[in-house]
Amino acid sequence: MLISYYYHILVIIAFYFLIMSLGNRYEMRHFTKGPEILDGKMVSVLVPMRNEEKNARICLDSLRNQLYKNYEILVLNDNSSDNTAIILEEIAKEDSRVKVFNGQPLPDDWYGKPFALHQLSLQAKGDILIFTDADTVHNPTSISWAVTNMRNLKTDMLSGYIGQVFFTFGEIITVPLMFALTGFIIPLFLNRFRKPHWFSAAIGQFIVIRHDVFKAIRGCEAFKKKTSEDIYMSRFVKKNGYSTRFLNICEHVHCRMYNGFRPAIEGIGKNIFDFLGKKTFFIFFMFVAVLFILFLPFPLLIYNLITGSPWLLHNVIVYILYTLTWIFIFLEQRLKWYYCFLWPFLFLNFLYMAVWSWFRSITGKGFIWKDRKVI
């Protein structure tokens, strides 16, 4: 009897995920406008950099080559120990729009990235702030796209998926887990409403926010000790009665997020427990849900094929629905569609990262990120 309930529920849930992912795909496409506005309000682009000598010039050269006219680029050299400072000095001499600041020592009650963004925000003059990472590469349309969609949607904050570049198998089974936000977790139409604030999302690689709204939520002080500062920023924006939207930005910004499997595990894994409010109950619930709903159908499919189980048809339907969901996700992100067949490895990898994130947090071992320990 229990096994009957299990398979019938699995089929219903798999249909729901497919429908939600298609609905989210429509949501991102329908409400996105192309880059149309080339001049207007002052925009401040804020880029924190810590030991980014390999990325600094590529990122900033792409930001200097924008179609939008009225903007400044503020860069924080966050106590780098490599040649980042030298490269930033050279670029600032070449272009007056680029302003470089040296980071202050990190206070005990802050994490590195929120504090870097906080310092940059204090220097920003723009009506609109764009937070972006040092490893991003921007097409000439990225700022224009941001301003156009902020105005068109009349929203207070905007974020979304930028284009992702993968070179290794480890990256392919780790980085796309971020897409689960819109494939398996958050129905994006709820972003049209100011409440509830839990149904909001942001990706720190590209966040656009009105400067006055950022100040109204107390800036980075509201999430100064969070590793998933992007998610918490979007939650605080909605919690304070402002609006957020989540779109697809992959045509205008891209990056290679991590160089290999281990950095990807550490980079994404460190955010999982924090994303759940550092509540053991929530991560236990998520672990069980992912195990029994998202991962287990694949090994059960193999078992049912071997044994000729009467539940084989249900299992095949679930497998097909999950594969279709991932096909649409990868196609939307302009990625190879056949990555969809790796979804069992993605979910198995997530289970490992969830346990790792929880264990490192509750034992106080924390995570080393950018040569700093975060707990």
Short mmCIF file of C-alpha atoms in Angstrom, two decimals:
data_model
loop_
_atom_site.label_atom_id
_atom_site.label_comp_id
_atom_site.label_asym_id
_atom_site.label_seq_id
_atom_site.Cartn_x
_atom_site.Cartn_y
_atom_site.Cartn_z
CA MET A 1 0.00 0.00 0.00
CA LEU A 2 2.77 2.46 0.93
CA ILE A 3 4.68 1.74 -2.25
CA SER A 4 1.53 2.48 -4.25
CA TYR A 5 1.12 5.86 -2.57
CA TYR A 6 4.81 6.59 -3.10
CA TYR A 7 4.79 6.04 -6.86
CA HIS A 8 1.51 7.85 -7.44
CA ILE A 9 2.74 10.84 -5.43
CA LEU A 10 6.03 10.77 -7.36
CA VAL A 11 4.20 11.00 -10.68
CA ILE A 12 2.09 13.94 -9.47
CA ILE A 13 5.14 15.78 -8.12
CA ALA A 14 7.14 15.15 -11.31
CA PHE A 15 4.29 16.63 -13.39
CA TYR A 16 4.20 19.63 -11.05
CA PHE A 17 7.94 20.26 -11.44
CA LEU A 18 7.70 20.10 -15.23
CA ILE A 19 4.75 22.50 -15.30
CA MET A 20 6.48 24.88 -12.86
CA SER A 21 9.72 24.91 -14.85
CA LEU A 22 7.78 25.65 -18.06
CA GLY A 23 5.81 28.36 -16.27
CA ASN A 24 9.05 29.90 -14.97
CA ARG A 25 10.54 29.74 -18.45
CA TYR A 26 7.53 31.64 -19.77
CA GLU A 27 7.74 34.10 -16.88
CA MET A 28 11.37 34.95 -17.59
CA ARG A 29 10.86 35.24 -21.33
CA HIS A 30 7.52 37.06 -21.36
CA PHE A 31 8.52 39.84 -18.99
CA THR A 32 12.06 40.42 -20.27
CA LYS A 33 12.70 43.27 -22.67
CA GLY A 34 15.82 43.70 -24.75
CA PRO A 35 18.31 46.50 -24.07
CA GLU A 36 16.62 49.66 -25.34
CA ILE A 37 17.59 52.51 -22.99
CA LEU A 38 21.08 53.81 -23.73
CA ASP A 39 21.08 56.86 -21.48
CA GLY A 40 19.24 57.93 -18.37
CA LYS A 41 19.69 57.67 -14.64
CA MET A 42 23.16 57.39 -13.18
CA VAL A 43 24.21 53.76 -12.64
CA SER A 44 26.91 52.63 -10.21
CA VAL A 45 28.46 49.25 -11.00
CA LEU A 46 30.03 47.78 -7.85
CA VAL A 47 32.72 45.10 -8.18
CA PRO A 48 34.46 43.61 -5.12
CA MET A 49 37.82 41.99 -5.90
CA ARG A 50 40.04 39.85 -3.70
CA ASN A 51 43.00 38.14 -5.37
CA GLU A 52 41.48 38.49 -8.82
CA GLU A 53 44.56 39.16 -10.94
CA LYS A 54 43.36 36.64 -13.55
CA ASN A 55 39.89 38.18 -13.88
CA ALA A 56 40.30 41.89 -13.09
CA ARG A 57 41.15 43.23 -16.54
CA ILE A 58 38.77 40.94 -18.45
CA CYS A 59 35.85 41.92 -16.22
CA LEU A 60 36.55 45.65 -16.13
CA ASP A 61 37.33 45.93 -19.84
CA SER A 62 33.93 44.40 -20.56
CA LEU A 63 32.28 46.88 -18.20
CA ARG A 64 34.14 49.80 -19.78
CA ASN A 65 32.75 48.82 -23.19
CA GLN A 66 29.06 49.48 -22.51
CA LEU A 67 26.43 51.02 -24.80
CA TYR A 68 24.83 52.78 -21.82
CA LYS A 69 26.29 56.26 -21.30
CA ASN A 70 25.72 57.40 -17.74
CA TYR A 71 27.56 55.07 -15.38
CA GLU A 72 30.52 54.66 -13.06
CA ILE A 73 32.50 51.56 -12.09
CA LEU A 74 33.51 51.26 -8.45
CA VAL A 75 36.02 48.54 -7.56
CA LEU A 76 37.16 47.47 -4.11
CA ASN A 77 40.58 45.90 -3.74
CA ASP A 78 39.67 43.73 -0.77
CA ASN A 79 43.10 43.33 0.82
CA SER A 80 44.45 41.29 -2.09
CA SER A 81 47.82 39.57 -1.74
CA ASP A 82 48.43 39.11 -5.49
CA ASN A 83 48.79 41.68 -8.30
CA THR A 84 45.14 42.77 -8.25
CA ALA A 85 45.99 46.22 -6.84
CA ILE A 86 48.56 46.92 -9.57
CA ILE A 87 46.17 45.93 -12.35
CA LEU A 88 43.37 48.05 -10.88
CA GLU A 89 45.65 51.09 -10.66
CA GLU A 90 46.57 50.73 -14.32
CA ILE A 91 42.92 50.49 -15.39
CA ALA A 92 41.88 53.47 -13.24
CA LYS A 93 44.55 55.58 -14.99
CA GLU A 94 43.18 54.53 -18.37
CA ASP A 95 39.54 55.32 -17.62
CA SER A 96 38.18 58.01 -15.31
CA ARG A 97 34.90 56.11 -14.92
CA VAL A 98 36.77 53.44 -12.95
CA LYS A 99 37.31 54.34 -9.31
CA VAL A 100 39.37 52.02 -7.12
CA PHE A 101 39.15 51.83 -3.32
CA ASN A 102 41.27 49.88 -0.87
CA GLY A 103 39.29 47.71 1.52
CA GLN A 104 39.36 48.17 5.26
CA PRO A 105 40.28 45.28 7.59
CA LEU A 106 37.36 42.87 7.96
CA PRO A 107 35.42 43.38 11.24
CA ASP A 108 34.57 40.30 13.30
CA ASP A 109 30.83 40.76 12.87
CA TRP A 110 30.93 40.85 9.05
CA TYR A 111 31.64 38.33 6.27
CA GLY A 112 33.97 39.34 3.49
CA LYS A 113 31.68 39.89 0.52
CA PRO A 114 28.89 41.77 2.35
CA PHE A 115 31.50 44.07 3.89
CA ALA A 116 33.12 44.68 0.51
CA LEU A 117 29.75 45.54 -1.03
CA HIS A 118 28.96 47.74 1.96
CA GLN A 119 32.15 49.76 1.48
CA LEU A 120 31.46 50.19 -2.23
CA SER A 121 27.85 51.22 -1.67
CA LEU A 122 28.99 54.09 0.57
CA GLN A 123 30.90 55.53 -2.40
CA ALA A 124 28.20 55.04 -5.03
CA LYS A 125 26.57 58.08 -6.62
CA GLY A 126 24.14 56.30 -8.92
CA ASP A 127 20.36 56.12 -8.66
CA ILE A 128 20.68 52.45 -9.62
CA LEU A 129 23.24 50.02 -8.18
CA ILE A 130 24.50 46.97 -10.04
CA PHE A 131 26.37 44.42 -7.94
CA THR A 132 28.47 42.03 -9.99
CA ASP A 133 31.36 39.61 -9.45
CA ALA A 134 34.95 39.88 -10.58
CA ASP A 135 34.76 36.71 -12.68
CA THR A 136 31.88 37.96 -14.83
CA VAL A 137 32.23 39.09 -18.44
CA HIS A 138 29.68 41.62 -19.68
CA ASN A 139 28.38 42.09 -23.18
CA PRO A 140 28.08 45.78 -24.18
CA THR A 141 24.34 45.53 -23.50
CA SER A 142 24.38 44.48 -19.83
CA ILE A 143 23.84 47.88 -18.18
CA SER A 144 21.31 48.97 -20.81
CA TRP A 145 19.44 45.69 -20.30
CA ALA A 146 19.36 46.28 -16.53
CA VAL A 147 18.03 49.83 -16.78
CA THR A 148 15.48 48.90 -19.47
CA ASN A 149 14.00 46.04 -17.45
CA MET A 150 14.02 47.93 -14.16
CA ARG A 151 11.96 50.66 -15.82
CA ASN A 152 9.74 48.34 -17.86
CA LEU A 153 8.84 46.12 -14.89
CA LYS A 154 8.67 49.06 -12.45
CA THR A 155 10.54 46.86 -10.00
CA ASP A 156 12.82 47.79 -7.10
CA MET A 157 15.27 44.91 -7.49
CA LEU A 158 16.20 42.67 -10.36
CA SER A 159 18.40 39.58 -10.65
CA GLY A 160 18.56 36.31 -12.52
CA TYR A 161 20.69 33.67 -14.17
CA ILE A 162 23.72 34.80 -16.11
CA GLY A 163 25.39 32.53 -18.66
CA GLN A 164 27.48 29.75 -17.11
CA VAL A 165 30.60 28.26 -18.68
CA PHE A 166 31.70 24.72 -17.75
CA PHE A 167 34.99 23.00 -18.57
CA THR A 168 34.96 19.92 -16.33
CA PHE A 169 32.52 17.15 -15.42
CA GLY A 170 32.67 18.25 -11.77
CA GLU A 171 31.43 21.72 -12.70
CA ILE A 172 28.61 20.26 -14.83
CA ILE A 173 27.22 18.20 -11.93
CA THR A 174 27.55 21.04 -9.41
CA VAL A 175 26.97 24.54 -10.83
CA PRO A 176 23.58 23.76 -12.51
CA LEU A 177 22.16 23.01 -9.07
CA MET A 178 21.49 26.76 -8.88
CA PHE A 179 18.89 26.28 -11.62
CA ALA A 180 16.90 24.08 -9.24
CA LEU A 181 15.66 27.37 -7.75
CA THR A 182 13.33 27.86 -10.69
CA GLY A 183 12.98 24.22 -11.72
CA PHE A 184 12.02 22.69 -8.41
CA ILE A 185 11.62 25.33 -5.68
CA ILE A 186 10.26 28.80 -6.54
CA PRO A 187 7.30 29.56 -8.85
CA LEU A 188 8.48 32.87 -10.29
CA PHE A 189 5.02 34.36 -10.79
CA LEU A 190 5.00 34.84 -7.00
CA ASN A 191 7.74 37.44 -7.50
CA ARG A 192 5.09 39.73 -8.90
CA PHE A 193 3.66 40.01 -5.40
CA ARG A 194 5.36 41.75 -2.51
CA LYS A 195 4.55 38.91 -0.10
CA PRO A 196 5.49 36.30 0.99
CA HIS A 197 9.15 37.28 1.08
CA TRP A 198 10.33 33.65 1.16
CA PHE A 199 9.41 33.28 -2.51
CA SER A 200 12.16 35.56 -3.79
CA ALA A 201 15.47 34.77 -5.39
CA ALA A 202 18.64 36.50 -6.51
CA ILE A 203 22.01 35.48 -7.88
CA GLY A 204 24.91 37.59 -6.60
CA GLN A 205 26.68 37.54 -9.96
CA PHE A 206 24.27 40.24 -11.18
CA ILE A 207 21.92 42.18 -8.92
CA VAL A 208 20.27 45.46 -9.85
CA ILE A 209 18.61 47.55 -7.15
CA ARG A 210 17.38 51.11 -6.66
CA HIS A 211 19.84 52.98 -4.47
CA ASP A 212 17.14 54.45 -2.26
CA VAL A 213 15.63 50.98 -1.70
CA PHE A 214 19.05 49.58 -0.82
CA LYS A 215 19.43 52.30 1.81
CA ALA A 216 15.88 51.72 3.09
CA ILE A 217 16.65 48.06 3.92
CA ARG A 218 19.83 49.20 5.77
CA GLY A 219 22.08 48.08 2.95
CA CYS A 220 24.43 45.17 3.59
CA GLU A 221 24.11 45.59 7.35
CA ALA A 222 20.85 43.63 7.11
CA PHE A 223 22.74 40.51 5.98
CA LYS A 224 26.29 41.27 7.08
CA LYS A 225 27.00 37.76 8.36
CA LYS A 226 25.40 35.69 5.60
CA THR A 227 27.22 33.63 2.99
CA SER A 228 24.12 33.64 0.74
CA GLU A 229 23.89 37.42 0.88
CA ASP A 230 22.13 37.58 -2.51
CA ILE A 231 19.14 35.53 -1.34
CA TYR A 232 18.87 37.48 1.89
CA MET A 233 19.03 40.79 0.04
CA SER A 234 16.02 39.79 -2.06
CA ARG A 235 14.17 38.58 1.04
CA PHE A 236 14.80 41.85 2.90
CA VAL A 237 13.68 43.87 -0.11
CA LYS A 238 10.33 42.04 -0.20
CA LYS A 239 10.02 41.93 3.58
CA ASN A 240 10.18 45.74 3.58
CA GLY A 241 7.38 46.00 1.05
CA TYR A 242 9.39 46.43 -2.16
CA SER A 243 9.25 44.38 -5.34
CA THR A 244 11.74 41.95 -6.86
CA ARG A 245 11.92 40.16 -10.20
CA PHE A 246 14.00 37.25 -11.48
CA LEU A 247 14.87 36.97 -15.18
CA ASN A 248 17.28 35.30 -17.57
CA ILE A 249 20.39 37.40 -18.20
CA CYS A 250 22.52 34.80 -19.98
CA GLU A 251 22.62 36.74 -23.26
CA HIS A 252 24.20 39.76 -21.58
CA VAL A 253 26.58 38.46 -18.86
CA HIS A 254 28.49 35.20 -18.47
CA CYS A 255 31.20 33.65 -16.34
CA ARG A 256 33.03 30.50 -15.41
CA MET A 257 31.95 30.33 -11.81
CA TYR A 258 34.45 27.78 -10.45
CA ASN A 259 37.63 26.14 -11.72
CA GLY A 260 36.86 22.49 -11.12
CA PHE A 261 34.83 20.20 -8.90
CA ARG A 262 36.26 20.98 -5.45
CA PRO A 263 35.99 24.78 -5.74
CA ALA A 264 32.42 24.34 -7.02
CA ILE A 265 31.52 22.12 -4.07
CA GLU A 266 32.97 24.62 -1.60
CA GLY A 267 31.52 27.67 -3.35
CA ILE A 268 27.95 26.40 -3.57
CA GLY A 269 28.02 24.10 -0.54
CA LYS A 270 28.91 26.86 1.88
CA ASN A 271 25.57 28.55 1.10
CA ILE A 272 23.18 25.62 1.60
CA PHE A 273 22.85 25.60 5.39
CA ASP A 274 22.90 29.40 5.45
CA PHE A 275 20.13 29.50 2.81
CA LEU A 276 17.96 27.46 5.20
CA GLY A 277 18.52 29.86 8.08
CA LYS A 278 21.05 27.48 9.68
CA LYS A 279 18.21 25.35 11.01
CA THR A 280 19.05 21.64 11.31
CA PHE A 281 15.38 20.67 10.97
CA PHE A 282 15.11 22.44 7.60
CA ILE A 283 18.22 20.83 6.17
CA PHE A 284 17.09 17.42 7.44
CA PHE A 285 13.70 17.95 5.79
CA MET A 286 15.34 19.07 2.52
CA PHE A 287 17.75 16.12 2.58
CA VAL A 288 14.89 13.63 3.00
CA ALA A 289 12.80 15.33 0.31
CA VAL A 290 15.65 15.38 -2.23
CA LEU A 291 16.60 11.78 -1.42
CA PHE A 292 13.15 10.24 -1.74
CA ILE A 293 11.55 12.54 -4.32
CA LEU A 294 14.37 13.67 -6.60
CA PHE A 295 17.23 11.14 -6.42
CA LEU A 296 15.73 7.77 -5.48
CA PRO A 297 13.58 7.41 -8.65
CA PHE A 298 16.76 6.78 -10.69
CA PRO A 299 18.22 3.83 -8.72
CA LEU A 300 14.67 2.49 -8.33
CA LEU A 301 14.30 2.62 -12.12
CA ILE A 302 17.33 0.38 -12.52
CA TYR A 303 16.04 -1.97 -9.82
CA ASN A 304 12.58 -2.13 -11.37
CA LEU A 305 14.03 -2.81 -14.82
CA ILE A 306 16.03 -5.74 -13.46
CA THR A 307 13.20 -7.22 -11.38
CA GLY A 308 10.31 -6.48 -13.76
CA SER A 309 8.45 -4.60 -11.03
CA PRO A 310 4.76 -3.71 -11.63
CA TRP A 311 5.75 -0.13 -10.76
CA LEU A 312 8.16 0.13 -13.69
CA LEU A 313 5.76 2.21 -15.82
CA HIS A 314 5.29 4.76 -13.01
CA ASN A 315 9.05 4.92 -12.59
CA VAL A 316 9.64 5.45 -16.31
CA ILE A 317 7.09 8.28 -16.37
CA VAL A 318 8.83 10.01 -13.45
CA TYR A 319 12.24 9.59 -15.10
CA ILE A 320 10.96 11.06 -18.38
CA LEU A 321 9.30 14.00 -16.61
CA TYR A 322 12.44 14.83 -14.61
CA THR A 323 14.58 14.56 -17.74
CA LEU A 324 12.23 16.86 -19.66
CA THR A 325 12.31 19.36 -16.80
CA TRP A 326 16.11 19.48 -16.97
CA ILE A 327 16.08 19.63 -20.79
CA PHE A 328 13.98 22.81 -20.68
CA ILE A 329 16.18 24.25 -17.91
CA PHE A 330 19.41 23.67 -19.85
CA LEU A 331 17.95 24.91 -23.14
CA GLU A 332 16.74 28.09 -21.42
CA GLN A 333 20.28 28.68 -20.17
CA ARG A 334 21.77 28.14 -23.66
CA LEU A 335 23.57 25.02 -22.42
CA LYS A 336 23.95 21.60 -24.02
CA TRP A 337 20.60 19.84 -23.79
CA TYR A 338 22.13 16.41 -23.17
CA TYR A 339 23.41 17.56 -19.78
CA CYS A 340 19.84 16.74 -18.71
CA PHE A 341 20.72 13.04 -18.42
CA LEU A 342 23.11 13.86 -15.58
CA TRP A 343 20.32 14.90 -13.21
CA PRO A 344 20.79 11.86 -10.89
CA PHE A 345 24.42 12.93 -10.38
CA LEU A 346 23.29 16.50 -9.70
CA PHE A 347 20.91 15.44 -6.94
CA LEU A 348 23.37 12.92 -5.47
CA ASN A 349 25.97 15.67 -5.41
CA PHE A 350 23.49 17.96 -3.67
CA LEU A 351 22.90 15.39 -0.93
CA TYR A 352 26.63 15.24 -0.31
CA MET A 353 26.94 19.04 -0.25
CA ALA A 354 23.98 19.43 2.12
CA VAL A 355 25.54 17.07 4.67
CA TRP A 356 28.94 18.69 4.19
CA SER A 357 27.50 22.20 4.63
CA TRP A 358 25.59 21.19 7.77
CA PHE A 359 28.56 19.35 9.32
CA ARG A 360 31.07 22.14 8.65
CA SER A 361 28.67 24.67 10.17
CA ILE A 362 27.55 22.92 13.36
CA THR A 363 31.07 21.72 14.23
CA GLY A 364 32.47 25.23 13.87
CA LYS A 365 34.93 24.12 11.20
CA GLY A 366 33.36 26.58 8.78
CA PHE A 367 34.53 27.19 5.24
CA ILE A 368 37.61 28.76 3.76
CA TRP A 369 36.59 31.17 1.03
CA LYS A 370 38.89 33.73 -0.56
CA ASP A 371 41.49 32.82 2.09
CA ARG A 372 39.04 33.70 4.89
CA LYS A 373 37.18 31.46 7.28
CA VAL A 374 33.41 31.78 7.38
CA ILE A 375 31.10 29.80 9.69
#
